XYZ file of C-alpha atoms in Angstrom:
540
model
C 27.468 -102.087 -77.442
C 25.009 -101.097 -74.833
C 24.260 -104.498 -73.605
C 25.243 -106.455 -70.410
C 23.975 -109.848 -69.246
C 24.594 -111.539 -66.027
C 22.687 -114.167 -63.761
C 20.075 -115.005 -61.185
C 17.952 -117.884 -60.043
C 14.062 -118.536 -60.172
C 12.857 -121.014 -57.382
C 10.024 -123.097 -58.263
C 9.418 -124.748 -54.678
C 12.873 -125.998 -53.585
C 14.033 -126.423 -57.365
C 15.837 -123.513 -59.190
C 16.248 -122.457 -62.471
C 19.034 -120.040 -63.535
C 17.856 -116.787 -65.136
C 19.643 -114.694 -67.740
C 19.154 -111.312 -66.588
C 20.164 -109.072 -69.584
C 20.091 -105.082 -69.927
C 19.897 -103.187 -73.321
C 20.312 -99.283 -73.607
C 19.088 -97.684 -76.700
C 18.888 -93.957 -77.683
C 15.167 -92.694 -76.974
C 13.050 -91.229 -74.490
C 14.350 -92.133 -70.924
C 12.299 -95.267 -69.716
C 12.706 -98.595 -67.820
C 10.794 -101.773 -69.334
C 11.135 -105.092 -67.565
C 10.041 -108.347 -69.473
C 10.009 -111.884 -68.896
C 7.004 -113.106 -66.800
C 7.550 -111.058 -63.802
C 5.221 -110.790 -60.758
C 4.334 -107.700 -58.898
C 7.427 -108.007 -56.426
C 9.531 -108.445 -59.201
C 7.986 -105.419 -61.298
C 8.491 -103.032 -58.436
C 12.185 -103.764 -58.751
C 12.221 -101.147 -61.330
C 11.875 -98.307 -58.728
C 14.322 -99.895 -56.198
C 17.150 -100.885 -58.586
C 17.006 -96.955 -59.709
C 17.148 -95.465 -56.320
C 19.427 -98.002 -55.113
C 22.088 -97.143 -58.247
C 21.865 -93.341 -57.779
C 22.110 -93.707 -54.045
C 25.408 -95.788 -54.479
C 26.793 -93.021 -56.173
C 26.529 -94.378 -59.777
C 24.817 -92.495 -62.569
C 21.641 -93.783 -64.088
C 21.491 -93.845 -67.573
C 19.019 -91.700 -69.467
C 18.020 -93.925 -72.478
C 15.427 -96.397 -73.224
C 16.521 -99.546 -71.036
C 15.099 -102.781 -71.401
C 15.863 -105.638 -68.902
C 14.802 -109.302 -69.811
C 14.673 -112.310 -67.939
C 15.435 -115.247 -69.777
C 13.952 -117.904 -70.403
C 10.772 -116.099 -70.638
C 8.602 -119.098 -70.316
C 9.374 -119.509 -66.663
C 7.505 -117.416 -63.841
C 9.635 -115.415 -61.759
C 8.707 -113.945 -58.373
C 10.303 -112.374 -55.411
C 12.869 -109.756 -54.975
C 15.905 -111.822 -55.181
C 16.599 -110.546 -58.806
C 17.533 -106.916 -57.742
C 20.875 -107.470 -57.568
C 21.337 -109.030 -60.851
C 19.220 -106.502 -62.367
C 21.105 -103.632 -60.987
C 24.511 -105.004 -62.079
C 23.255 -105.822 -65.682
C 22.143 -101.929 -65.930
C 25.630 -101.259 -64.748
C 27.189 -103.399 -66.941
C 25.291 -101.733 -70.310
C 26.228 -98.193 -68.777
C 29.872 -99.366 -68.817
C 30.051 -98.740 -65.257
C 30.998 -102.303 -65.065
C 32.900 -104.242 -67.538
C 30.242 -106.356 -69.202
C 32.787 -109.336 -69.581
C 33.059 -109.507 -65.813
C 29.279 -110.154 -65.307
C 28.713 -112.804 -67.741
C 29.579 -115.982 -65.596
C 28.192 -114.626 -62.085
C 25.223 -115.673 -60.392
C 23.607 -112.765 -58.144
C 21.015 -113.123 -55.551
C 19.879 -110.448 -53.226
C 17.369 -107.735 -52.870
C 18.432 -104.050 -52.846
C 16.966 -101.361 -50.383
C 16.546 -97.785 -51.388
C 19.982 -96.842 -49.985
C 21.609 -99.504 -51.750
C 22.093 -102.024 -48.970
C 21.853 -105.656 -50.166
C 18.845 -107.581 -48.035
C 18.888 -111.506 -47.996
C 16.079 -113.263 -49.590
C 14.569 -116.913 -48.804
C 15.741 -119.706 -50.742
C 19.471 -118.936 -50.929
C 20.847 -122.389 -50.437
C 18.477 -124.240 -53.328
C 19.444 -121.127 -55.570
C 23.306 -121.582 -55.022
C 22.625 -125.560 -55.440
C 20.848 -124.794 -59.006
C 23.874 -122.439 -59.669
C 26.440 -124.990 -58.922
C 24.229 -128.009 -60.990
C 24.252 -125.394 -63.942
C 28.061 -125.133 -63.905
C 28.335 -122.010 -62.360
C 31.462 -121.308 -60.107
C 30.908 -117.871 -58.849
C 27.651 -116.405 -56.807
C 27.445 -113.034 -55.241
C 25.054 -113.016 -52.092
C 24.199 -110.612 -49.247
C 26.932 -110.566 -46.525
C 24.373 -112.244 -43.908
C 23.420 -115.326 -45.955
C 27.258 -116.025 -47.343
C 27.605 -118.721 -44.557
C 24.397 -120.501 -46.141
C 25.551 -120.179 -49.866
C 28.942 -121.901 -48.531
C 27.422 -125.059 -47.752
C 27.477 -125.726 -51.285
C 30.899 -127.210 -52.643
C 32.852 -126.026 -55.650
C 31.230 -122.388 -55.643
C 33.058 -119.392 -54.917
C 30.885 -117.177 -52.710
C 31.447 -113.386 -52.126
C 28.928 -111.998 -49.630
C 28.270 -107.930 -50.010
C 26.540 -105.633 -47.566
C 26.032 -103.046 -50.364
C 25.507 -102.164 -54.098
C 28.563 -99.677 -53.672
C 30.966 -102.670 -52.463
C 29.930 -104.749 -55.359
C 30.507 -101.897 -57.860
C 34.034 -101.337 -56.187
C 34.665 -105.163 -56.313
C 33.602 -105.532 -59.800
C 35.447 -102.465 -61.244
C 38.670 -103.217 -59.036
C 38.385 -100.291 -57.234
C 39.192 -99.603 -53.435
C 36.153 -101.262 -51.308
C 34.401 -98.826 -49.317
C 33.629 -99.641 -45.710
C 29.967 -100.091 -44.651
C 28.932 -98.576 -41.078
C 27.821 -101.808 -39.070
C 24.490 -101.545 -36.940
C 24.575 -100.208 -33.514
C 25.644 -103.285 -31.181
C 22.849 -104.993 -29.185
C 20.442 -103.651 -31.744
C 18.655 -106.494 -34.238
C 20.081 -106.280 -37.849
C 17.044 -105.188 -39.944
C 18.602 -106.969 -42.757
C 17.976 -110.398 -41.375
C 14.388 -109.500 -41.594
C 14.423 -110.900 -45.058
C 15.271 -114.392 -43.891
C 12.059 -114.762 -41.688
C 8.339 -114.826 -42.869
C 5.889 -113.259 -40.471
C 3.690 -115.453 -38.518
C 6.233 -118.448 -38.479
C 8.795 -119.662 -35.860
C 8.344 -121.327 -32.350
C 4.637 -120.108 -32.030
C 3.422 -122.326 -34.991
C 5.625 -125.425 -33.655
C 7.306 -125.324 -36.877
C 10.925 -125.235 -36.140
C 13.822 -127.243 -35.822
C 14.557 -129.716 -33.241
C 18.012 -127.905 -32.697
C 16.528 -125.013 -31.410
C 13.837 -126.247 -28.786
C 13.452 -129.833 -28.679
C 16.407 -131.370 -27.628
C 17.425 -129.368 -24.566
C 15.656 -130.218 -21.577
C 13.714 -133.166 -22.873
C 14.840 -136.855 -21.715
C 13.019 -139.691 -21.828
C 14.010 -140.569 -18.341
C 11.344 -137.717 -17.388
C 8.384 -140.179 -18.638
C 6.995 -141.875 -15.664
C 6.178 -145.732 -16.683
C 4.504 -146.218 -20.244
C 6.880 -149.301 -21.353
C 4.905 -150.019 -24.270
C 4.976 -146.492 -25.416
C 8.355 -145.795 -24.975
C 9.185 -149.149 -26.889
C 7.067 -147.906 -29.390
C 8.653 -144.499 -29.942
C 12.362 -146.338 -29.732
C 11.056 -148.632 -32.506
C 9.449 -145.879 -34.494
C 12.998 -143.916 -34.159
C 14.787 -146.980 -35.188
C 13.097 -147.879 -38.334
C 11.226 -144.664 -39.494
C 7.970 -146.180 -38.585
C 5.064 -143.893 -38.254
C 3.499 -144.134 -34.708
C -0.093 -143.785 -33.375
C -0.774 -143.087 -29.473
C -4.051 -143.384 -27.926
C -4.838 -142.427 -24.180
C -6.310 -140.478 -21.858
C -5.406 -136.945 -21.421
C -2.044 -136.148 -19.288
C -0.950 -139.719 -19.737
C 2.371 -138.511 -21.597
C 1.529 -138.535 -25.361
C 2.799 -135.047 -26.165
C 5.754 -135.949 -23.524
C 6.933 -138.860 -25.801
C 6.323 -137.226 -29.103
C 8.598 -134.096 -27.897
C 11.355 -136.616 -26.981
C 11.238 -138.428 -30.167
C 13.722 -136.101 -32.521
C 16.563 -136.263 -29.693
C 16.886 -140.207 -30.150
C 16.980 -139.742 -33.898
C 20.619 -139.736 -35.386
C 21.878 -136.657 -36.505
C 21.192 -136.059 -40.195
C 24.071 -136.678 -42.889
C 25.436 -134.122 -45.387
C 23.172 -134.377 -48.088
C 19.963 -135.104 -45.599
C 21.035 -131.806 -44.066
C 21.241 -129.900 -47.385
C 17.697 -131.088 -48.244
C 16.209 -130.284 -44.944
C 17.960 -126.677 -44.713
C 16.793 -125.952 -48.353
C 13.106 -126.482 -47.196
C 13.354 -124.621 -44.355
C 15.534 -121.620 -46.238
C 12.596 -121.230 -48.865
C 10.317 -121.292 -45.965
C 11.692 -118.512 -44.006
C 12.549 -120.715 -41.333
C 16.064 -120.759 -40.707
C 17.204 -120.586 -37.328
C 19.604 -117.203 -37.015
C 23.024 -118.113 -36.855
C 22.576 -121.598 -37.905
C 22.930 -121.950 -41.844
C 22.870 -125.503 -41.653
C 20.031 -127.734 -39.993
C 21.842 -131.336 -38.933
C 19.359 -132.491 -36.508
C 15.797 -133.872 -37.163
C 13.114 -131.290 -37.596
C 10.061 -131.142 -35.478
C 6.909 -130.000 -36.730
C 3.520 -129.816 -34.502
C 1.006 -127.726 -36.471
C -2.258 -126.969 -34.285
C -5.616 -129.140 -35.140
C -7.158 -126.231 -36.977
C -4.385 -126.372 -39.634
C -5.765 -126.156 -43.194
C -4.976 -128.629 -45.988
C -2.619 -126.094 -47.450
C -1.157 -125.446 -44.158
C -0.470 -129.144 -43.882
C 0.649 -130.320 -47.176
C 1.806 -126.903 -48.749
C 0.042 -124.325 -50.987
C -1.161 -121.009 -50.831
C -1.818 -118.154 -53.539
C 0.627 -118.156 -56.657
C 3.549 -120.498 -56.179
C 2.895 -122.692 -53.445
C 4.765 -122.891 -50.018
C 5.810 -125.720 -48.153
C 3.663 -127.390 -45.609
C 4.019 -129.095 -42.275
C 4.957 -132.345 -44.044
C 7.723 -130.591 -46.163
C 9.080 -128.734 -43.119
C 9.140 -131.868 -41.265
C 11.304 -133.377 -43.762
C 13.595 -136.163 -42.305
C 12.046 -135.265 -39.206
C 8.967 -135.557 -36.907
C 5.536 -134.417 -37.792
C 3.476 -134.509 -34.738
C -0.450 -134.087 -35.014
C -1.731 -133.763 -31.551
C -5.768 -134.419 -31.001
C -5.886 -135.915 -34.576
C -9.637 -136.435 -34.591
C -10.086 -132.777 -34.199
C -8.076 -132.040 -37.575
C -10.157 -131.494 -40.663
C -10.930 -135.189 -42.435
C -9.945 -134.026 -45.947
C -6.698 -132.544 -44.458
C -5.601 -135.674 -42.777
C -6.558 -137.835 -45.756
C -4.338 -135.640 -47.970
C -1.473 -137.150 -46.031
C -1.585 -140.420 -47.688
C -0.144 -139.603 -50.848
C 3.487 -138.065 -49.313
C 3.155 -141.051 -46.558
C 3.696 -143.483 -49.665
C 5.651 -141.323 -52.114
C 7.891 -139.536 -49.786
C 6.914 -136.229 -51.410
C 4.059 -134.042 -52.243
C 3.071 -132.550 -55.591
C 0.919 -129.514 -55.686
C -0.738 -128.070 -58.683
C -1.728 -124.598 -59.020
C -2.518 -122.124 -61.826
C 0.916 -120.657 -61.342
C 2.563 -123.846 -62.187
C 3.553 -127.453 -60.544
C 5.684 -127.633 -57.515
C 7.456 -130.372 -55.960
C 8.323 -130.654 -52.158
C 10.259 -133.679 -50.505
C 8.179 -134.828 -47.565
C 9.809 -138.039 -46.107
C 8.782 -137.720 -42.469
C 8.104 -139.857 -39.431
C 4.529 -139.160 -38.249
C 3.154 -139.301 -34.887
C -0.585 -139.149 -34.150
C -2.004 -138.840 -30.660
C -5.494 -139.031 -29.989
C -7.940 -139.406 -27.012
C -9.847 -142.651 -27.014
C -13.336 -140.323 -26.977
C -14.469 -136.601 -26.748
C -14.231 -136.672 -22.667
C -10.907 -138.577 -22.875
C -11.788 -141.030 -20.088
C -13.190 -143.830 -22.192
C -11.202 -147.196 -21.072
C -11.893 -150.897 -21.071
C -10.898 -151.106 -17.652
C -12.917 -148.512 -15.691
C -16.411 -146.775 -16.295
C -15.560 -142.944 -16.040
C -17.029 -141.900 -19.330
C -20.107 -140.234 -20.073
C -19.960 -140.559 -23.540
C -22.426 -142.143 -25.581
C -21.387 -145.003 -27.271
C -22.422 -143.318 -30.965
C -20.537 -140.235 -30.000
C -17.411 -142.453 -29.232
C -17.876 -144.216 -32.484
C -18.023 -141.151 -34.466
C -15.455 -139.578 -32.502
C -13.126 -142.414 -33.570
C -14.084 -142.819 -36.996
C -12.574 -139.375 -37.708
C -9.566 -141.378 -38.522
C -10.154 -143.016 -41.740
C -8.884 -146.562 -42.025
C -6.751 -146.082 -45.067
C -4.821 -143.675 -43.130
C -4.461 -145.867 -40.207
C -3.261 -148.717 -42.168
C -0.231 -146.659 -43.238
C 0.600 -146.600 -39.504
C 3.062 -149.318 -38.374
C 2.723 -148.821 -34.587
C -0.299 -148.359 -32.628
C 0.258 -148.252 -29.022
C -2.439 -147.414 -26.054
C -0.883 -144.972 -23.439
C -2.493 -145.917 -20.216
C -3.271 -143.697 -17.298
C -0.408 -143.064 -14.713
C -1.108 -144.474 -11.384
C -0.361 -143.040 -8.136
C 2.576 -145.737 -7.264
C 4.197 -144.919 -10.616
C 3.993 -141.338 -10.241
C 5.282 -141.002 -6.449
C 7.784 -143.831 -6.972
C 11.271 -143.193 -5.548
C 14.335 -143.995 -7.524
C 15.445 -144.678 -11.149
C 13.314 -143.746 -13.829
C 13.247 -145.313 -17.244
C 16.144 -145.382 -19.779
C 17.547 -142.026 -20.330
C 17.264 -140.112 -23.956
C 21.112 -140.972 -24.308
C 20.983 -144.448 -23.685
C 18.149 -145.320 -26.144
C 19.741 -143.158 -28.591
C 22.895 -145.179 -28.773
C 20.793 -148.017 -29.175
C 18.812 -146.479 -32.140
C 22.077 -145.222 -33.798
C 23.401 -148.884 -33.582
C 19.931 -150.690 -35.232
C 20.359 -147.832 -37.883
C 23.968 -148.781 -38.554
C 22.893 -152.517 -39.124
C 20.043 -151.713 -41.032
C 22.479 -149.735 -43.408
C 24.665 -152.552 -43.531
C 22.294 -154.884 -44.584
C 20.863 -152.271 -47.457
C 24.191 -151.341 -48.818
C 23.784 -151.159 -52.588
C 20.033 -150.452 -52.586
C 18.290 -146.977 -52.533
C 16.658 -147.532 -48.916
C 18.399 -146.890 -45.783
C 15.953 -147.647 -42.841
C 13.459 -150.687 -42.538
C 10.224 -148.667 -43.242
C 11.570 -147.709 -46.821
C 12.040 -151.435 -48.319
C 9.254 -152.533 -49.979
C 7.087 -155.729 -49.144
C 7.920 -157.726 -52.385
C 12.025 -157.017 -51.578
C 11.538 -158.097 -48.078
C 9.767 -161.164 -48.898
C 12.060 -162.098 -51.612
C 15.522 -160.809 -50.504
C 15.515 -160.637 -46.893
C 13.923 -163.744 -44.878
C 12.904 -164.248 -41.196
C 13.434 -167.128 -39.229
C 11.359 -170.245 -40.681
C 7.885 -170.285 -38.920
C 8.588 -166.778 -37.395
C 5.611 -165.348 -39.649
C 3.256 -168.146 -39.262
C 1.197 -166.287 -36.550
C 1.080 -162.859 -38.820
C 0.009 -164.780 -41.573
C -2.915 -166.464 -39.707
C -4.101 -162.930 -38.718
C -4.113 -161.945 -42.646
C -6.341 -164.906 -43.143
C -8.683 -163.713 -40.174
C -8.894 -160.358 -41.774
C -7.169 -158.755 -38.809
C -4.375 -157.533 -41.036
C -4.328 -156.434 -44.708
C -1.637 -157.328 -47.238
C -0.278 -154.064 -46.664
C -0.384 -154.655 -42.638
C 1.425 -157.936 -43.109
C 4.467 -156.197 -44.809
C 4.590 -153.576 -42.409
C 4.814 -156.320 -39.316
C 7.562 -157.843 -41.235
C 9.347 -153.996 -41.460
C 9.015 -153.580 -37.842
C 10.026 -157.173 -36.783
C 13.496 -156.374 -38.599
C 13.944 -153.402 -36.764
C 12.999 -155.026 -33.584
C 15.872 -157.463 -34.650
C 18.221 -154.503 -35.313
C 17.571 -153.060 -32.003
C 18.441 -156.676 -30.005
C 21.105 -157.532 -32.399
C 19.520 -160.805 -34.159
C 20.622 -161.377 -37.613
C 16.865 -162.385 -38.975
C 13.483 -161.793 -37.083
C 12.512 -164.575 -35.035
C 9.054 -165.362 -33.178
C 9.631 -163.106 -30.525
C 10.504 -160.249 -32.876
C 7.369 -161.057 -35.199
C 5.272 -161.179 -31.800
C 6.358 -157.859 -30.535
C 5.841 -156.232 -33.932
C 2.356 -157.797 -34.015
C 1.367 -156.655 -30.528
C 2.616 -152.930 -31.452
C 0.495 -152.972 -34.513
C -2.544 -154.546 -33.247
C -2.529 -154.035 -29.565
C -3.418 -157.615 -28.863
C -0.957 -158.975 -26.226
C 1.479 -161.899 -27.310
C 3.188 -162.549 -24.171
C 6.491 -161.005 -24.816
C 8.267 -158.405 -23.044
C 7.811 -155.027 -24.214
C 10.966 -153.608 -23.332
C 13.722 -153.795 -25.618
C 16.468 -154.187 -22.947
C 14.458 -157.130 -21.828
C 14.839 -158.969 -25.218
C 18.351 -158.115 -25.730
């Protein structure tokens, strides 16, 4: 029977569906038909596969060839099916034993000369294959390290179709010539998306933001440093407002370095998103540090939450999953794009509906907003340097909607640096290492307290659970409740104050939040002084 089948994976967002690739040869005029809802790039695989098979030394069957992708109702896109199509055709032509192919998942693009090129999304594709019960996966050689991150799967990395044919046919494996030393490997181009990388601010913290960025470099700003530490310890969103040059961007860039390293499951989630987006750092298949994403204020809604033509691509909120999303000059962003952040802020994921299908991306991130107080940036209650009319200032500040700001736990005014602070000689503030140790200890206390629940940080715990299962010291919430009655806080705001108070208690080592912890949480939320020390070290 001139029939063979093997498997590949179709990606829908970061979720994969195992696709059976079937090849059937019948007598008749030589033709190649591809069915199963393929897109344009997949339809073009007919020519790539034919050239690759011939240039690999195998004979192309001169019969009527039909290749089917099942299930046919699932949209299929990309060039990652090339390797599976070629193997199925060779199996139907009896160049390879069809029985060997049946339980193997193959992922990879073929060059016209038979080389196997990498594609984006290898990790989520292999995860989908493992979930479906497959134990053998064939991937491009340069993507084998990424595929090997999935436990329980045997990974075979091949550099060319010739090597795959020899391995499956139990023949001597030919050696493939390596590229000249010192020249970039052209095969790695399949792992990158043009127009992405460091220039866009969408990259991992491990590649650029944990080297040479120390909190000790930040001059003054005790309140802002405390807010950054509390945000890292509890996963709370942060809003920094202050004049240009006060250090807002410096603080945001140093936030990823004080976050704990990602756990195994978190690393796989982050790596899967970056793999689909084509943003995996070269030579680093697993991202184990918090990502940092800082899109420009001209970014569109699709760039922030995801989208694009055809199957949606992950946006900045997904690229910063388990990390930091920094929006500098926040009032300059499109207001509709900012309001689109409300859903992922609450749900921890984003659902994008397009004509080609519905895609769900993870989006559990720590958001940092930074803004000037007015268009010129010099507005302050302490001096009279600003020349902006009051109406212009109100209109500028109103670009950040109330519902969005209500989802931000910490709001801090970053003051202008004085000459005395800038020229002072002596020890600066605490270093990143010192703060990171305190943040890690606070996270461990929260994890121990929340054991047996689906939550790991204080920011994730619903308000009703905090009020019914984990109580503050009696009387500690009185001032916060009075703020609720006066309309200073909303009901959501009161819950967020309680969450921040628990984070402060974890940082200073208290079993339950007391009045001082709640007062600091209120000051970080409302900006109104409460007569408590702003440095965490002063409270311990």
